[in-house]
Coordinates of C-alpha atoms and ligand atoms in Angstrom, one line a residue:
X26 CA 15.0 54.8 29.3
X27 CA 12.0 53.7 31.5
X28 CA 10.0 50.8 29.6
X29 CA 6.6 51.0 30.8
X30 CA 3.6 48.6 29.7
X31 CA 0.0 48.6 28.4
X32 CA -2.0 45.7 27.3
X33 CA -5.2 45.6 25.9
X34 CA -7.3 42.8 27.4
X35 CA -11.4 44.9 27.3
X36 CA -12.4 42.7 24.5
X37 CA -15.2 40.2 24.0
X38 CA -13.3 37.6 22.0
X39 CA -17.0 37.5 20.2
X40 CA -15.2 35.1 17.8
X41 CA -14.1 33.2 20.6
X42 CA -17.6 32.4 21.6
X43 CA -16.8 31.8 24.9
X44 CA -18.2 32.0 28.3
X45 CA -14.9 32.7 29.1
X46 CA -13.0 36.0 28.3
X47 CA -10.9 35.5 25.5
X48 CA -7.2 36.4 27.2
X49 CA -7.9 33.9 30.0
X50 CA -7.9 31.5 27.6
X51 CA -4.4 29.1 27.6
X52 CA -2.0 28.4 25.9
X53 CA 0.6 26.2 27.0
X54 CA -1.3 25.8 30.1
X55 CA -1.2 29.2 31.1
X56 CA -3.6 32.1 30.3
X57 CA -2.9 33.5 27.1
X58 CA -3.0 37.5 29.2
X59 CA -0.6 36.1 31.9
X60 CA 1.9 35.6 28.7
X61 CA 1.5 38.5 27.4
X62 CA 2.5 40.2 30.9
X63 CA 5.4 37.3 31.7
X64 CA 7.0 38.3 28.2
X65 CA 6.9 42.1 29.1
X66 CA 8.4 41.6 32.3
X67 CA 11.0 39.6 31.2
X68 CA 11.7 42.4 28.3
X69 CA 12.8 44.7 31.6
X70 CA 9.3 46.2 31.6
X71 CA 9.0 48.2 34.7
X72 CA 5.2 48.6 35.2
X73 CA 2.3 46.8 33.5
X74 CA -1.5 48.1 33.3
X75 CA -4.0 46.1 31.9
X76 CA -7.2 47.5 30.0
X77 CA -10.1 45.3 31.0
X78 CA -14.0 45.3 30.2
X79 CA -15.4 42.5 29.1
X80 CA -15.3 39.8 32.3
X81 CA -13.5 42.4 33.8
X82 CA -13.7 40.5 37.4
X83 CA -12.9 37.0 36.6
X84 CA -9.9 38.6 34.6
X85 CA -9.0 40.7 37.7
X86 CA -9.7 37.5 40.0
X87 CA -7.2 35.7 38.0
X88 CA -4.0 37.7 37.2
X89 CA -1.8 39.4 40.2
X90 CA 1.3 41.5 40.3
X91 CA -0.2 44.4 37.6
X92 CA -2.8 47.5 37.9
X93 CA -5.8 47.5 36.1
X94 CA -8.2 49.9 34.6
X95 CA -12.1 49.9 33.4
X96 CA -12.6 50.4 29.8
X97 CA -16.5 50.2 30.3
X98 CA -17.4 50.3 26.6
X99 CA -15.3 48.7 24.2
X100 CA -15.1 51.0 21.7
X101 CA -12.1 49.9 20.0
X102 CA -8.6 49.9 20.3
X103 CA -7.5 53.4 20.3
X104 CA -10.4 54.1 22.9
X105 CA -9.0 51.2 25.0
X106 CA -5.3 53.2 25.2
X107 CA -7.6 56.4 25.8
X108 CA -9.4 54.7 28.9
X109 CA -5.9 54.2 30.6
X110 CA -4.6 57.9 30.0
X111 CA -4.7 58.6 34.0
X112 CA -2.3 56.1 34.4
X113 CA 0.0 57.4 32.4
X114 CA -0.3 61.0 33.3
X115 CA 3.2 60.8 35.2
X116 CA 4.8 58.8 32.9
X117 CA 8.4 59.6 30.8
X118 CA 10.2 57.6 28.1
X119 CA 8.9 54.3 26.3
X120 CA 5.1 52.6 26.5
X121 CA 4.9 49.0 25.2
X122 CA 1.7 48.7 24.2
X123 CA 0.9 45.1 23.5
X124 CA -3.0 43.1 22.9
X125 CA -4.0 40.0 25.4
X126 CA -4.2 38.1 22.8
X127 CA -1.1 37.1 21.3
X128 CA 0.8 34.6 23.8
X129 CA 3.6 33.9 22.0
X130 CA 5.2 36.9 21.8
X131 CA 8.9 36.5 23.3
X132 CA 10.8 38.7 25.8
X133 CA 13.8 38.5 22.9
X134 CA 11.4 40.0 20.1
X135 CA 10.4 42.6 22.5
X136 CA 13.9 43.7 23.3
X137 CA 14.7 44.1 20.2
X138 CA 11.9 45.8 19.0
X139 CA 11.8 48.3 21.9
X140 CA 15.9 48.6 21.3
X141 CA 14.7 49.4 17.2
X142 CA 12.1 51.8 18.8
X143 CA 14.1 54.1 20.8
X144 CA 17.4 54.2 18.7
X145 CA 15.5 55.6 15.8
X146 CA 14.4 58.1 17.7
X147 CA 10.7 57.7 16.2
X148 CA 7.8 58.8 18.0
X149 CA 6.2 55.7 17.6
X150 CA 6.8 52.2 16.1
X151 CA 4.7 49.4 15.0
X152 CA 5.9 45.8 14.9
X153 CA 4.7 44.1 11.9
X154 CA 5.3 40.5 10.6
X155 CA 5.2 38.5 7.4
X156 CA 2.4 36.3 7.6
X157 CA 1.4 33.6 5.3
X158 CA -2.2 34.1 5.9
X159 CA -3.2 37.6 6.6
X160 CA -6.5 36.5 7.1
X161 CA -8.1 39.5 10.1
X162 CA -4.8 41.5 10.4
X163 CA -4.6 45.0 9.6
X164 CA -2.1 45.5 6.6
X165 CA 1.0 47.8 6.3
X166 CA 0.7 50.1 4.0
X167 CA 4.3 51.4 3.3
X168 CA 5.4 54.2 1.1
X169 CA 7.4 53.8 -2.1
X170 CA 11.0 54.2 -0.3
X171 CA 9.9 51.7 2.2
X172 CA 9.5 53.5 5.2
X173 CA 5.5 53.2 7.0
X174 CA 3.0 55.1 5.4
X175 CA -0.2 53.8 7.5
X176 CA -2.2 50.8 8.7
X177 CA -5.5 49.6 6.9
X178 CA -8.1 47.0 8.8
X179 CA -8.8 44.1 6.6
X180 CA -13.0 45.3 7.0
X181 CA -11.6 48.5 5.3
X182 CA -9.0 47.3 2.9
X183 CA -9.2 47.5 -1.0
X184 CA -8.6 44.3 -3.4
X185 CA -5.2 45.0 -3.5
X186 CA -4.7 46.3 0.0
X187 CA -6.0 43.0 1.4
X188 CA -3.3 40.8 -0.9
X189 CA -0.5 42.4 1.6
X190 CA 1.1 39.8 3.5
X191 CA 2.9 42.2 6.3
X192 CA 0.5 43.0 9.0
X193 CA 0.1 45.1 12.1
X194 CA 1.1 42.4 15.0
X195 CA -0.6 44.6 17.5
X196 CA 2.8 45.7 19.5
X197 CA 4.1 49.1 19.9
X198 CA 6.2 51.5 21.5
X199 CA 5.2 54.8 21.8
X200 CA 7.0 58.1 23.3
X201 CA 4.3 58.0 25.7
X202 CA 4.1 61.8 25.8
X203 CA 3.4 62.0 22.3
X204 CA 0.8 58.8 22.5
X205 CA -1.6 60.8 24.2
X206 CA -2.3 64.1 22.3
X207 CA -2.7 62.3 19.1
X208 CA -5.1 59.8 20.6
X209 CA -7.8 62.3 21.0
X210 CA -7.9 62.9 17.2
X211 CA -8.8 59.1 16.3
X212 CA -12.2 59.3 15.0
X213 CA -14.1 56.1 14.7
X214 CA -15.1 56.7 10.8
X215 CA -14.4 53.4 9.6
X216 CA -16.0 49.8 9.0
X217 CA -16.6 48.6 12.5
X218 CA -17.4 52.1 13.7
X219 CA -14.3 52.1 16.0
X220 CA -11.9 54.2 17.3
X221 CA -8.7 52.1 15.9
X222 CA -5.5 52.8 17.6
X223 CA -3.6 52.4 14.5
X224 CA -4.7 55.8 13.2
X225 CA -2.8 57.2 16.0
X226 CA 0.2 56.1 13.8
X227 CA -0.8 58.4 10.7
X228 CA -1.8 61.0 12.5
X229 CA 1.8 61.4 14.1
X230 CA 3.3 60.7 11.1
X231 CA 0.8 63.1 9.7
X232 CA 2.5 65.8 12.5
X233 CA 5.6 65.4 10.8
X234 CA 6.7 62.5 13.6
X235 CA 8.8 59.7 12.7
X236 CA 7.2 56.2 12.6
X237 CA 8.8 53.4 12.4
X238 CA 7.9 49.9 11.9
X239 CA 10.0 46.8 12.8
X240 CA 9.5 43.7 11.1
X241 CA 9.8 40.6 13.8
X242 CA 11.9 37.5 12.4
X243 CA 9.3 34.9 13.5
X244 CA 6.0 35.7 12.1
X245 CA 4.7 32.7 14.9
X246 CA 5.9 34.9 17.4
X247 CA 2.7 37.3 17.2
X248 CA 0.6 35.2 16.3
X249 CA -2.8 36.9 17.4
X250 CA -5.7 34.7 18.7
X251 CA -9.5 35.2 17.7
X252 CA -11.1 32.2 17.6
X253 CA -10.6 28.8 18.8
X254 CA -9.3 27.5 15.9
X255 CA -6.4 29.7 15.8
X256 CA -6.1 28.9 19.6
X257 CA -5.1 25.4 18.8
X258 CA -2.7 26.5 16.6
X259 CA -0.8 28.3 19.0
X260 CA -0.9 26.0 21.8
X261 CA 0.7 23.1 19.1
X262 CA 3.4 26.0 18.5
X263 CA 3.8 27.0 22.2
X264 CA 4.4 22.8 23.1
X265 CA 6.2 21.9 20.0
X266 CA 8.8 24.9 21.6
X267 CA 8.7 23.5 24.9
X268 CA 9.3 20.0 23.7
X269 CA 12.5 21.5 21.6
X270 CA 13.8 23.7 25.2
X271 CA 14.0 20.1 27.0
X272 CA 15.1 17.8 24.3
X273 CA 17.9 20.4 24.0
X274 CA 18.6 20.0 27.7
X275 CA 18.7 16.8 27.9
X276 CA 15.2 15.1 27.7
X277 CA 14.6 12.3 25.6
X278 CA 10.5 12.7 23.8
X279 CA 9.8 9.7 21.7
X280 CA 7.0 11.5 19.9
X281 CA 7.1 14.9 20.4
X282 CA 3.8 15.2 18.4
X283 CA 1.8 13.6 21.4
X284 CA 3.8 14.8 24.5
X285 CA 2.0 18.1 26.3
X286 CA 4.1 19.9 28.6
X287 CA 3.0 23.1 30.5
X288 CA 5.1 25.7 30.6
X289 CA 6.7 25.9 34.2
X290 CA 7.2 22.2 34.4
X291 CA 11.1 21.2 34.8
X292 CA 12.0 17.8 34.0
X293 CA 15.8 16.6 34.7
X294 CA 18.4 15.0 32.4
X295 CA 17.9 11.4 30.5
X296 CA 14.3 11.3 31.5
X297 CA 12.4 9.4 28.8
X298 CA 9.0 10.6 28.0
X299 CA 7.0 8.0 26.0
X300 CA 3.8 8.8 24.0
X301 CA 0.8 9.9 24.6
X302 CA 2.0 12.2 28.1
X303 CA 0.4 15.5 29.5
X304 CA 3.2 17.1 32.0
X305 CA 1.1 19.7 34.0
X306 CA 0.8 22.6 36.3
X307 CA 4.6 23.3 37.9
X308 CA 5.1 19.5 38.1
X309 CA 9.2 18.8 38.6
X310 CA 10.4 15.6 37.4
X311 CA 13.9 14.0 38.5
X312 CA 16.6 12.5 35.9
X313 CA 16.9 9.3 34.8
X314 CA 13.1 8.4 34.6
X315 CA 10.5 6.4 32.4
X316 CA 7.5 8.6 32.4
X317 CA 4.8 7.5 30.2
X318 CA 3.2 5.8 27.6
X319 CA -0.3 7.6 28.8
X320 CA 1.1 9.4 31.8
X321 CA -0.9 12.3 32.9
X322 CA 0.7 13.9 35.9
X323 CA -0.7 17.6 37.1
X324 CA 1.4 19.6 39.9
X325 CA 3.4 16.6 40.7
X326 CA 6.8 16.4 42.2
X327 CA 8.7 13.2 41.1
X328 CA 12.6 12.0 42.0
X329 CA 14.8 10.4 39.8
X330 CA 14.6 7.0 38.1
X331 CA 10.8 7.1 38.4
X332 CA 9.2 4.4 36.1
X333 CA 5.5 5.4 35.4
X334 CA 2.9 4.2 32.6
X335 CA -0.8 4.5 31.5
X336 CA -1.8 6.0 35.0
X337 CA -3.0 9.7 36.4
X338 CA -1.4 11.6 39.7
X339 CA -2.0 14.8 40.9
X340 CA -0.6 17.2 43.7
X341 CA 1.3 14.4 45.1
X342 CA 4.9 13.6 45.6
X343 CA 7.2 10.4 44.2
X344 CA 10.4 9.6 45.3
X345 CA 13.4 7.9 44.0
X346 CA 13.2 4.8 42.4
X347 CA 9.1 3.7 42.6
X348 CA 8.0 1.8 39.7
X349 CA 4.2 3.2 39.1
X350 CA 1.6 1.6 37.1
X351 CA -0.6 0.7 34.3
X352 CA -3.7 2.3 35.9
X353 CA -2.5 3.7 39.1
X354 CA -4.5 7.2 40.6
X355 CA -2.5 8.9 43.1
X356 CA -4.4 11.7 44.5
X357 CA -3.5 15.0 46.6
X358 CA -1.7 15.0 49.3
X359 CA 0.0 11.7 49.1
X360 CA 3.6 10.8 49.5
X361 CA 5.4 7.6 48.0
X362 CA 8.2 6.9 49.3
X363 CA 11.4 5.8 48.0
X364 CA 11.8 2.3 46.1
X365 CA 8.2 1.7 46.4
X366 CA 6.4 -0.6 43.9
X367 CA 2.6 0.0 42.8
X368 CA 1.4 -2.0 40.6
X369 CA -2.2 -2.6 38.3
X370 CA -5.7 -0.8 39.2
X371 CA -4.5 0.9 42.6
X372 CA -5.7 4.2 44.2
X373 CA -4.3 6.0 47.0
X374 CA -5.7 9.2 48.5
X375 CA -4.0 12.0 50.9
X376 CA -1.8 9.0 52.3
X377 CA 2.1 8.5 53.5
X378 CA 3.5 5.6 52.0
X379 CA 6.9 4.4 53.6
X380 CA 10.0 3.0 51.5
X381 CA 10.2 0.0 49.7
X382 CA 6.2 -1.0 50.5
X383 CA 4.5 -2.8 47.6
X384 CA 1.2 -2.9 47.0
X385 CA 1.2 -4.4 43.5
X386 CA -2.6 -5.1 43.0
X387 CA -6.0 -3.9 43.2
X388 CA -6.2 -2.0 46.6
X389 CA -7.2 1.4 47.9
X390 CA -5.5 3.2 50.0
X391 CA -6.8 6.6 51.8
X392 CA -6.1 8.7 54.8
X393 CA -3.5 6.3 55.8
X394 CA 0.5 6.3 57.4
X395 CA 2.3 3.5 56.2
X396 CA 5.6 2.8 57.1
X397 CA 8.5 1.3 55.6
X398 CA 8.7 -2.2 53.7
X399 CA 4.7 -3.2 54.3
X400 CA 3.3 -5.6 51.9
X401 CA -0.2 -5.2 51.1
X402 CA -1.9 -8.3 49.6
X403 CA -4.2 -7.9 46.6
X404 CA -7.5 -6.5 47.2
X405 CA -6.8 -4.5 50.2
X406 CA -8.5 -1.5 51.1
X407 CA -9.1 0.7 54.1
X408 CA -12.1 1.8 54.9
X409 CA -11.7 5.4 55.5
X410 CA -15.6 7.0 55.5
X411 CA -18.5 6.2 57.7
X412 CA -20.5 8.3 54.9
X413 CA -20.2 11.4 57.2
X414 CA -16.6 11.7 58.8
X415 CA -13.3 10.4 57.3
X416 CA -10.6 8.7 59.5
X417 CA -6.8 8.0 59.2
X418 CA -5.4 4.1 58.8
X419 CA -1.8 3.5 60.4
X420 CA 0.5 0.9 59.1
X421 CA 3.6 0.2 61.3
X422 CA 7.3 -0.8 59.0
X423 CA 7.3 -4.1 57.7
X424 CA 3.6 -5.3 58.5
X425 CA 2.0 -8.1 56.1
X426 CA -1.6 -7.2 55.0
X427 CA -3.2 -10.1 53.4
X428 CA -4.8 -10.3 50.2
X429 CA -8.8 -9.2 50.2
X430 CA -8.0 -7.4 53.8
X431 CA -10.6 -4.1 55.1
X432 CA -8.8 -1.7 57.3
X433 CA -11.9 -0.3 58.9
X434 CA -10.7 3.3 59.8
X435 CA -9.3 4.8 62.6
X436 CA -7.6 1.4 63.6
X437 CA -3.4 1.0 63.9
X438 CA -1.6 -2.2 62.7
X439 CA 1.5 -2.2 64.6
X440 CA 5.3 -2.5 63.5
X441 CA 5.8 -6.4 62.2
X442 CA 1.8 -7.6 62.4
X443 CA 0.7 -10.2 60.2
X444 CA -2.9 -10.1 58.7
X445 CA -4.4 -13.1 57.4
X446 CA -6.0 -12.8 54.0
X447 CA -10.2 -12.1 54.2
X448 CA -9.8 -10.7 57.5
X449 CA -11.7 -7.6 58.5
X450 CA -10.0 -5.3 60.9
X451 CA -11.9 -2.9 63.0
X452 CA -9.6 -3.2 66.6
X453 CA -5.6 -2.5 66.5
X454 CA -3.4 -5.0 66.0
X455 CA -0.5 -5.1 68.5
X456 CA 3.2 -5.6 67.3
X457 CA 4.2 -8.6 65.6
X458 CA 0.8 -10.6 66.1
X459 CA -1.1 -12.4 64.3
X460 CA -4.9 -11.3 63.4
X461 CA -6.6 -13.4 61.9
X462 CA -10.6 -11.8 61.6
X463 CA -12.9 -13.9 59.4
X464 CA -15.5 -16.5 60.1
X465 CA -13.7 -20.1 60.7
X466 CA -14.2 -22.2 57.8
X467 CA -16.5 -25.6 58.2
X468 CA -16.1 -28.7 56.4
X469 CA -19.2 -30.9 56.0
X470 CA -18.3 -34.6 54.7
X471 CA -21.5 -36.1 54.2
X472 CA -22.5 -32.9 51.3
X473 CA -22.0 -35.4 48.4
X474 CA -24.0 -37.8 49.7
X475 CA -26.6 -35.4 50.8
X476 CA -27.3 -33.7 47.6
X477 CA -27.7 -37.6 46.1
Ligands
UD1_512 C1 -6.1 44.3 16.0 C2 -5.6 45.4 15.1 C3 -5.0 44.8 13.8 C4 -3.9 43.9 14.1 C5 -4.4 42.8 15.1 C6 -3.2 42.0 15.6 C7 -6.9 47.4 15.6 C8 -8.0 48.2 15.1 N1 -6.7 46.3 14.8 O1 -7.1 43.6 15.3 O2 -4.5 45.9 13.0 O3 -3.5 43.3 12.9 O4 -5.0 43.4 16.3 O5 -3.5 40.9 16.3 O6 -6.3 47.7 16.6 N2 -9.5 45.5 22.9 C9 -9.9 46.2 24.0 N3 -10.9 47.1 23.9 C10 -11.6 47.3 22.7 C11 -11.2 46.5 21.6 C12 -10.2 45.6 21.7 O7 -9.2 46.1 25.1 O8 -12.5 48.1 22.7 C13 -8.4 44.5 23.1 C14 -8.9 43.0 22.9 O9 -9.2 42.4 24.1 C15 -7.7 42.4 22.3 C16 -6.9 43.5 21.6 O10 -7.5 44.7 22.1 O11 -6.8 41.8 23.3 C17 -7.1 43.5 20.1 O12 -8.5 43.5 19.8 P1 -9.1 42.6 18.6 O13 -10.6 42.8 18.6 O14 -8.7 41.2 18.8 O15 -8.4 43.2 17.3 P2 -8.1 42.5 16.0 O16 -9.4 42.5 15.1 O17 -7.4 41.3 16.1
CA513 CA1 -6.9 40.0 17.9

């Protein structure tokens, strides 16, 4: 049967109290909507529209490959599903309907529950979890043989009602004919004043439909997110998961409990990652590496047997073998190549660094080519900006840069030069010479006697 999806995304998150629309909000390092439509997809969902409303534009701005559609009031749920009937006009077999904000739903869950759905043959079912604290969930209500009997908000629920630990986890499947024609009937004759989706449920049921409702294994799994409290929770669940997925490949954490990893990043086999680490973005880290303690790497793409510590790169690339750190920045658009060695306080900016250069201390390095095997003394910089125009630094293989030298930008130090220490650069240096660009030092061998 055709799987088609709906998610609910209109809302204001008012307990959120956020600038921000609640669903863009991440988890894991990705927005908490883009889940939601990731897991439906990967559940063999064939289509995905997405209700929006409340920072409808910035939602719209930020998530691709779905339709959309305006709920301009939000009414409630049941009038959210109501403001996409249009889109669903055409439409035969299953509709997932699924809210924006619970991100951890899985593509496995989903299956199953959508498999439950349709081999029951019920006109609807909800998925429902066992939740240690019910705490803002609507409650199953279920008959005396067990089988559903309604849904009641916790704003509308009765002392005993509210002690019910199985709540409505805001998933489910409809025969999306039958969705429809019930809708119309929800009236909004409740606590909040709202026309709850939910009632569609009785009201079937109430036609003589079947309902159904499938109780997920994992009660994390739908987890639903309204404030930012219960954001943080799911973002230690979502990591603490990722953490598990690559120590089970092969990934050594040392302390899980303070390593952050996004979820797209890819690290290879036998890679330590010490404490204190946030892994970013779709960075893709080699095997056999040393990454961390205090790493913090964002859209990086690192070889094997990197060695990194207490340092910050982002959109850059690391090959093979460097040793990196403590307190290196590598910024975008840099390359280090193979072997190279970078050692205490160094910066280096949009630059091509050639393999098996060292610059082990103190320098800054931007806009600038540098071939293979340069040394570059302690102190160095180039100086890139004129305060209105950058220009590029080039470094020929195997050129010595003494300590405390300024590469005044655009100047080229040829293949082999030698640069002595203090010198201030600001003409090219041919191959294999010898600059030497500082004032000559003086002597005087009376001072002593002088000063006396
Ligand atoms: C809802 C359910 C509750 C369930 C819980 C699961 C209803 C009435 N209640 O409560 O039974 O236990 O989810 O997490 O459905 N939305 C719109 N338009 C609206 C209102 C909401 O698109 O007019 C969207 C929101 O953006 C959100 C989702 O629907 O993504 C759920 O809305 P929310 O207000 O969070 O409902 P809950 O109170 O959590
Ligand atoms: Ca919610």
């Amino acid at each position: 049967m055709r799987l088609e999806t709906l998610i609910l995304a209109a809302g204001k998150g008012t307990r959120m109290r956020s600038k921000l629309p609640k669903v863009l909000h991440k988890v894991g390092g990705k927005a908490m909507l883009q889940h939601v439509i990731d897991a439906a997809k990967q559940a063999g969902s064939e289509r995905e529209v997405v209700v929006i409303g409340s920072g409808a534009q910035l939602v719209e701005q930020t998530i691709a490959g779905v339709e959309f559609v305006l709920q301009e009031e939000q009414l409630g749920t049941g009038h959210a599903v109501l403001s996409a009937k249009e889109n669903f006009a055409e439409s035969e077999g299953t509709v997932l309907i699924l809210c924006g904000d619970t991100p951890l739903l899985t593509s496995k869950l989903l299956k199953n529950f959508r498999a439950a759905h349709e081999n029951s043959n019920c006109a609807a079912t909800v998925l429902t979890a066992k939740m240690p604290d019910a705490t803002g969930y609507g409650r199953i209500i279920r008959e005396e043989d067990g089988t559903f009997k309604k849904i009641v908000e916790e704003k509308d629920a009765n002392e005993l009602e509210r002690k019910i630990r199985e709540v409505n986890a805001g998933a489910y499947c409809f025969d999306v004919r039958k969705l429809f024609g019930a809708l119309e009937k929800v009236k909004n004759d409740n606590a909040q004043g709202e026309y709850y989706l939910p009632d569609v449920l009785t009201i079937l049921k109430d036609a003589g439909e079947k309902v159904g409702a499938f109780t997920a294994e994992y009660a994390d799994e739908t987890l639903g997110i309204n404030s930012r409290v219960q954001l943080a929770a799911a973002d230690r669940i979502f990591r603490m998961k990722k953490n598990h997925e690559l120590m089970d490949s092969g990934v050594t954490i040392i302390d899980p409990n303070t390593t952050f990893i996004d979820y797209d990043v890819q690290i290879g086999q036998d890679t330590i990652i010490y404490p204190n680490t946030y892994i970013e973005g779709n960075t893709v880290i080699g095997e056999d590496c040393a990454i961390g303690p205090n790493i913090r790497f964002t859209d990086m793409k690192v070889g094997n047997k990197v060695t990194a510590q207490f340092s910050y790169c982002h959109e850059a690339e690391i090959c093979d073998g460097v040793t990196l750190g403590p307190y290196v920045h590598i910024r975008p658009g840099t390359t280090i190549g193979e072997n190279v060695k970078i050692g205490n306080f160094v910066e280096i900016k949009n630059s091509n660094v050639g393999e098996g250069s060292k610059l082990p201390h103190l320098q800054y390095i931007g806009d600038t080519d540098m071939g293979s095997g340069v040394n570059v003394g302690c102190g160095s910089v180039t100086c890139n900006y004129d305060g209105k125009q950058k220009f590029r630094t080039t470094i020929g293989d195997n050129a010595f840069i003494g300590c405390n030298t300024n590469l005044v930008a655009p100047v080229t130090v040829e293949e082999g030069a030698y640069i002595a220490a203090g010198s201030t650069i600001t003409k090219d240096v041919p191959k294999d010479n010898l600059a030497v660009a500082r004032a000559r030092q003086t002597n005087i061998s009376v001072w002593n006697d002088k000063r006396k």
